[in-house]
Structure formats: structure tokens, C-alpha cells
Short mmCIF file of C-alpha atoms in Angstrom, two decimals:
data_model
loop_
_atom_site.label_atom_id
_atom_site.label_comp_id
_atom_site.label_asym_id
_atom_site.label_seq_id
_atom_site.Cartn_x
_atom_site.Cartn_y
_atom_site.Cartn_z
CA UNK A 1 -33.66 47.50 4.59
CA UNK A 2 -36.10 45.21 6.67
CA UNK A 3 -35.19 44.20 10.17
CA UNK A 4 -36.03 40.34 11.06
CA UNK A 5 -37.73 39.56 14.24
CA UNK A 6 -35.25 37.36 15.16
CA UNK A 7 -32.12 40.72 15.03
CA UNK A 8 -34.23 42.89 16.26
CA UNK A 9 -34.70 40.75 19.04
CA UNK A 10 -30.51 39.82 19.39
CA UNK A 11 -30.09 43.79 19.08
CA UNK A 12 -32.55 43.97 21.98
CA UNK A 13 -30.40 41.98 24.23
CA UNK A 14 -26.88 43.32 23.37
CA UNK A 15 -28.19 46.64 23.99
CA UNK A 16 -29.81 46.18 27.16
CA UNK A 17 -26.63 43.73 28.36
CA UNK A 18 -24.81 46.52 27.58
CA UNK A 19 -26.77 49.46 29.57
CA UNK A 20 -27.03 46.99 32.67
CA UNK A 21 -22.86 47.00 32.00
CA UNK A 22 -22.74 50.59 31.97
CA UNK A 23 -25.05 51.10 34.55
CA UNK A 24 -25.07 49.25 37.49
CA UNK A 25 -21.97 46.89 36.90
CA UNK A 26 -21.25 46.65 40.59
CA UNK A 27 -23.07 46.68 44.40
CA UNK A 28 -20.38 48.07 46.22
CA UNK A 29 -20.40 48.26 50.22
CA UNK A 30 -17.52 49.31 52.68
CA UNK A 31 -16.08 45.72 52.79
CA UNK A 32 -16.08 43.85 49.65
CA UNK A 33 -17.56 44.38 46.15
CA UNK A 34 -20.30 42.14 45.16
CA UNK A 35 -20.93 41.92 41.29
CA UNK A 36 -25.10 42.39 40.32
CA UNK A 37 -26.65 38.85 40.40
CA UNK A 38 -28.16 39.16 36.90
CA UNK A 39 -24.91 39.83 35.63
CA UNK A 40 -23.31 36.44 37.58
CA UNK A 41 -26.12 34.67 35.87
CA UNK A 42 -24.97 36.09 32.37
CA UNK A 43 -21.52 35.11 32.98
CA UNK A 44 -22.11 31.88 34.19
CA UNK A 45 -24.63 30.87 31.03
CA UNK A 46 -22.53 32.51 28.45
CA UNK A 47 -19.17 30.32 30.18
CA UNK A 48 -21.97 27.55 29.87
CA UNK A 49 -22.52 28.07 26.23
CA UNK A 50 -18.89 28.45 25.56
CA UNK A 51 -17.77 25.25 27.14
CA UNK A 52 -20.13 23.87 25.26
CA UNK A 53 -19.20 25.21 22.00
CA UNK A 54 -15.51 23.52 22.63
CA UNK A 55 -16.97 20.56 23.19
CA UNK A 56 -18.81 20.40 20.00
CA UNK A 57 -16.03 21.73 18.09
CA UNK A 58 -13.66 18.96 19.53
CA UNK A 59 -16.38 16.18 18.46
CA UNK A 60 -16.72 17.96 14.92
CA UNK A 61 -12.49 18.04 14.53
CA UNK A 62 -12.51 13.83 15.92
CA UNK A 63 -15.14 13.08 13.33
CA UNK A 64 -13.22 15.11 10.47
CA UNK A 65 -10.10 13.09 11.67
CA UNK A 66 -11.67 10.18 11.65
CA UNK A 67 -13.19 10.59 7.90
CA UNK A 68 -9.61 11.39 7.00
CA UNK A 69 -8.34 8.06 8.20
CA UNK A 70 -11.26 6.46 6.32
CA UNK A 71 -10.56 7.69 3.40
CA UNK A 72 -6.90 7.59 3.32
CA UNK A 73 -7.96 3.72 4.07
CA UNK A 74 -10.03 3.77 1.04
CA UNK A 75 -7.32 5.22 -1.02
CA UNK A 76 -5.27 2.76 -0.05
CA UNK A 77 -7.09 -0.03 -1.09
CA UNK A 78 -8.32 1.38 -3.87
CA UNK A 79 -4.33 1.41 -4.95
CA UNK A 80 -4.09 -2.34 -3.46
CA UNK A 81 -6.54 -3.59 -6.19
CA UNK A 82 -5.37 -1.49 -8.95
CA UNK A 83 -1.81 -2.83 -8.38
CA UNK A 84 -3.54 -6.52 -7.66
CA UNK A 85 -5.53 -6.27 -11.59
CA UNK A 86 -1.93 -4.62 -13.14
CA UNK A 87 0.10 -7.94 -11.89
CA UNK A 88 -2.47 -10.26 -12.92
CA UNK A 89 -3.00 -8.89 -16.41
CA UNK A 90 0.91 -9.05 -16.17
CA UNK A 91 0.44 -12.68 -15.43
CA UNK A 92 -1.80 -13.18 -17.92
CA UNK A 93 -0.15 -11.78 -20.82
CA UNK A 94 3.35 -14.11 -19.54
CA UNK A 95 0.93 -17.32 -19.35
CA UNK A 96 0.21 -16.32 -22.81
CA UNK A 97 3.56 -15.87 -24.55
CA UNK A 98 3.88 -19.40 -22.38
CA UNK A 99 0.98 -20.80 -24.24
CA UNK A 100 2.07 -19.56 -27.72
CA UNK A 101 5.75 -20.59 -27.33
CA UNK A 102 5.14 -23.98 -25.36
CA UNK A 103 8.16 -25.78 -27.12
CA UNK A 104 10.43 -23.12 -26.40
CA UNK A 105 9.07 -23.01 -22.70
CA UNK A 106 9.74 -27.04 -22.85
CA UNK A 107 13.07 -26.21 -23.64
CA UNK A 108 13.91 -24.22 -20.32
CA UNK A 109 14.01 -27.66 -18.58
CA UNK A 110 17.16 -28.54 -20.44
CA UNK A 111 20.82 -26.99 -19.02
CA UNK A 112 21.66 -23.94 -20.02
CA UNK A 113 25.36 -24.77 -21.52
CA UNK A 114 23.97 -27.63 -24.17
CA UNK A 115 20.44 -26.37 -25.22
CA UNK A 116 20.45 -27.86 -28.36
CA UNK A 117 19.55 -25.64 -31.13
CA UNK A 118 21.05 -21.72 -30.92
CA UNK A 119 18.09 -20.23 -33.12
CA UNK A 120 15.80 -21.09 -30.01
CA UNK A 121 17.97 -18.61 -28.11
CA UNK A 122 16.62 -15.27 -28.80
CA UNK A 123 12.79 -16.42 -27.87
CA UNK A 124 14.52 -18.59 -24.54
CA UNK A 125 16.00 -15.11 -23.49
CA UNK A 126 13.09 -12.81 -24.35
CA UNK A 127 11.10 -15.32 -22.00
CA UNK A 128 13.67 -15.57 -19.32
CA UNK A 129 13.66 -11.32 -19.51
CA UNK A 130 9.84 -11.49 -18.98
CA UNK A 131 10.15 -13.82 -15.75
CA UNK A 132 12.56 -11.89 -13.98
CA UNK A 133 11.24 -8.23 -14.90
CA UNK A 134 7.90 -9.48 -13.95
CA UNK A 135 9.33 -11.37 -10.50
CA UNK A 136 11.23 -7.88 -9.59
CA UNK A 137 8.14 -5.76 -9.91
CA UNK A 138 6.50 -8.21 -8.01
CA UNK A 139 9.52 -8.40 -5.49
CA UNK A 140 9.50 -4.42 -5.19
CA UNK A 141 5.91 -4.44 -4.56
CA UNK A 142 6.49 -6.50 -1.53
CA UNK A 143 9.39 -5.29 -0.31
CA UNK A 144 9.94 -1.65 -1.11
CA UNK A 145 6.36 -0.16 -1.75
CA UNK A 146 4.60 -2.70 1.05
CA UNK A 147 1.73 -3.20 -1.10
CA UNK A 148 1.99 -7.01 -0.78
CA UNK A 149 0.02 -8.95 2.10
CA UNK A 150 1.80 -12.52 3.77
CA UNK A 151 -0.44 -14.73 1.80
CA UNK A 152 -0.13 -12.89 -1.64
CA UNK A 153 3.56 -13.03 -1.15
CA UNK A 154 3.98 -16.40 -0.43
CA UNK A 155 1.75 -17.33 -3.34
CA UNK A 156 4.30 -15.27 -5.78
CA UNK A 157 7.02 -17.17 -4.12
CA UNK A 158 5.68 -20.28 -4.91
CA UNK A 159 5.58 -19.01 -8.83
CA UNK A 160 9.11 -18.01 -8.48
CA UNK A 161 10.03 -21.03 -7.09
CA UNK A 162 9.01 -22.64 -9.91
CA UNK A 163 10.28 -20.48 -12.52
CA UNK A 164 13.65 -20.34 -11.01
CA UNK A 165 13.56 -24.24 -10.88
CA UNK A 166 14.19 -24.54 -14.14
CA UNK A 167 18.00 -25.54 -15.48
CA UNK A 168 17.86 -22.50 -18.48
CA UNK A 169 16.28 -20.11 -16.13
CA UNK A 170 19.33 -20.50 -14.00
CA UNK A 171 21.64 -20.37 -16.50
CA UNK A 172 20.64 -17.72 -17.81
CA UNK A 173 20.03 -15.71 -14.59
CA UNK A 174 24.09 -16.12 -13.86
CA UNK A 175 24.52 -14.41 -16.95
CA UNK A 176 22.14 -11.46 -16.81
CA UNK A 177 22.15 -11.00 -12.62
CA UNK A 178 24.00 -7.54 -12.80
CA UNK A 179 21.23 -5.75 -15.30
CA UNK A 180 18.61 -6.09 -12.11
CA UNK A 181 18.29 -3.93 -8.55
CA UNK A 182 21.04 -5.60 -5.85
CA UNK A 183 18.32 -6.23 -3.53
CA UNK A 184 16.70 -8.63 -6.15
CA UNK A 185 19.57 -10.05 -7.12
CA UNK A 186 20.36 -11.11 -3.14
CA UNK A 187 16.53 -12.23 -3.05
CA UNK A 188 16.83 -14.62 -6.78
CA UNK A 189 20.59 -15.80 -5.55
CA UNK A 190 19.02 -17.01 -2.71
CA UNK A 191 16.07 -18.27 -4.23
CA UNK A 192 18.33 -20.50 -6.66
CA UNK A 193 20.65 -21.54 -3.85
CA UNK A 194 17.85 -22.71 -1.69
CA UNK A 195 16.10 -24.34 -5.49
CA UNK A 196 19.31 -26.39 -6.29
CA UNK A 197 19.98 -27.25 -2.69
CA UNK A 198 16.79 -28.51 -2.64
CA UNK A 199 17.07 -30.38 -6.00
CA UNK A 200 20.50 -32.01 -4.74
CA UNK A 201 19.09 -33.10 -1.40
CA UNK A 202 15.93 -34.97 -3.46
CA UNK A 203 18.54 -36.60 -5.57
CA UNK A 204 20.64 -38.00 -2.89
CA UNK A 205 17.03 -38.98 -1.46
CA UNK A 206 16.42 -41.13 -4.48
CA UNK A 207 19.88 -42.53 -5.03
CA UNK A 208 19.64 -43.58 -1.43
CA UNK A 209 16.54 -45.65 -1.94
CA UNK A 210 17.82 -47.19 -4.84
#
């Protein structure tokens, strides 16, 4: 086995630290006991080196604490916009079935108890279904999983709003309210209170000017 300059060199030192140790460790005298002066100078460099080696290792753990935090940030919005592009190809595909059954959707702004033609019902529900499934996963997102911002909600709100302003959607929603989470069915009950009172309050408006 070859020996490297550089260990031959640490073997050097260790051995002759450890000779000096062995044999002259102290300078006694009658009155005190004075420890060698090369040996003071060893202890204070090597206390030296090690309070400097816990000062490095405390930088090194900060910076691995603070690339933790980043990337649990990253993570975090990485699951943001993931959930953002699933509720707007969500959207999408509604404003679609919208698109392809625009009569039907025209029919939502009639009352619930005398929509006119009963074969319409099956497509009215299925696109009632879609609204509120949609508006609780969007409501959950919000609320239970915290994955919604102020502005994003209040933009979903506004769509809700709308949706819920609708005559058929409210009939319907009295109908179907016990198939969805209580906490959504508070939040829509609400919703439609505050829709109708604000549809009564907009009628006695105009009534009043007339």
C-alpha cells in the first residue's frame, strides 16, 4: 500500500501531539500547575477550529431548511396550477354541454313547477347535476382544501351567482339539496336566499318607478 504525502504528514502530527502528551503534559512548581505553552496553543486552535466547524454546520442546516421551504413552496404551486387547469377544463367541458344543449339551457329561465314540456326534463336535470357537482368541487377547493385565492373565489362566486339565478336551477336545487355535503348546502341556501332577495328587492325597485 502507498502512503500519500498528505497522511504521512497528518500521521506526523498525531504522533508527535501525542508524545508531547505523554511526555511533558505539565510544568509543575510548588504552587500551581502551569500546562506547556505549545500545548495551550493546540487547545486553543483546535477549540478555534471547532467553533468554527459549528458555525458552518449551522449555516449548512439554515440553507437545507431553507431549500425545504422552497420547495415545499414549489410543490405547492405546482398543485395550485394543476388544480387551476382541472377546473377550467371542468369549465370548459360544462360551457360545452351549454353550447350543444342551448334550448334546453334557455329553458332553465322558466319556473321550475310549469316548464313546459316533461321530455326536456332528463337533459334540464343532467345539466342542473353538472352545475352543482362542479360548484361543490369548486366550493371544497376553497373552503376545505384552501387551494383557492380571494380573487379566484370571488370570480367563481360570481358564476354561481349566476347559475343559481336561474328559476329551474332553484327549483330543482330544493329538490336535490340533501344528495350534496351540509356545508354546501348552507353555502347554495344562502346563495339562493341572498339571489331571490335580491331579485324581489329589483322588482319592487321597478314597480316603484312605474
Amino acid at each position: 500500500m502507498k502512503w500519500s504525502s498528505p497522511m504521512i504528514l497528518t500521521m506526523g502530527i498525531v504522533i508527535g501531539l501525542s508524545c508531547g502528551l505523554m511526555l511533558t503534559p505539565l510544568i509543575s512548581t510548588e504552587d500551581d500547575v502551569k500546562v506547556a505553552m505549545w500545548l495551550e496553543i493546540v487547545h486553543r486552535v483546535c477549540t478555534s477550529v471547532g467553533g468554527l466547524g459549528t458555525f458552518v454546520a449551522l449555516i449548512i442546516v439554515m440553507r437545507q431548511f431553507y431549500l425545504l421551504r422552497t420547495q415545499t413552496e414549489l410543490v405547492q404551486q405546482n398543485i395550485v396550477a394543476s388544480m387551476d387547469a382541472q377546473l377550467y377544463a371542468r369549465l370548459d367541458s360544462f360551457n360545452k354541454f351549454i353550447v350543444e344543449h342551448y334550448k334546453e339551457y334557455a329553458l332553465l329561465d322558466q319556473s321550475f313547477e310549469r316548464n313546459a314540456s316533461p321530455e326536456d326534463w332528463p337533459k334540464l336535470h343532467h345539466l342542473c347535476d353538472l352545475g352543482f357537482t362542479f360548484f361543490e368541487e369548486i366550493y371544497k377547493h376553497h373552503v376545505r382544501y384552501k387551494l383557492l385565492d380571494t380573487e379566484d373565489w370571488e370570480e367563481w362566486q360570481q358564476n354561481m351567482v349566476h347559475f343559481f339565478s336561474k328559476p329551474y336551477v332553484r327549483g330543482y336545487w330544493n329538490t336535490v339539496v340533501g344528495r350534496y355535503a351540509r356545508s354546501f348546502q348552507t353555502f347554495a341556501n344562502d346563495l339562493v336566499a341572498s339571489v331571490v332577495a335580491g331579485d324581489e328587492s329589483s322588482r319592487l325597485g321597478k314597480s316603484s318607478c312605474a
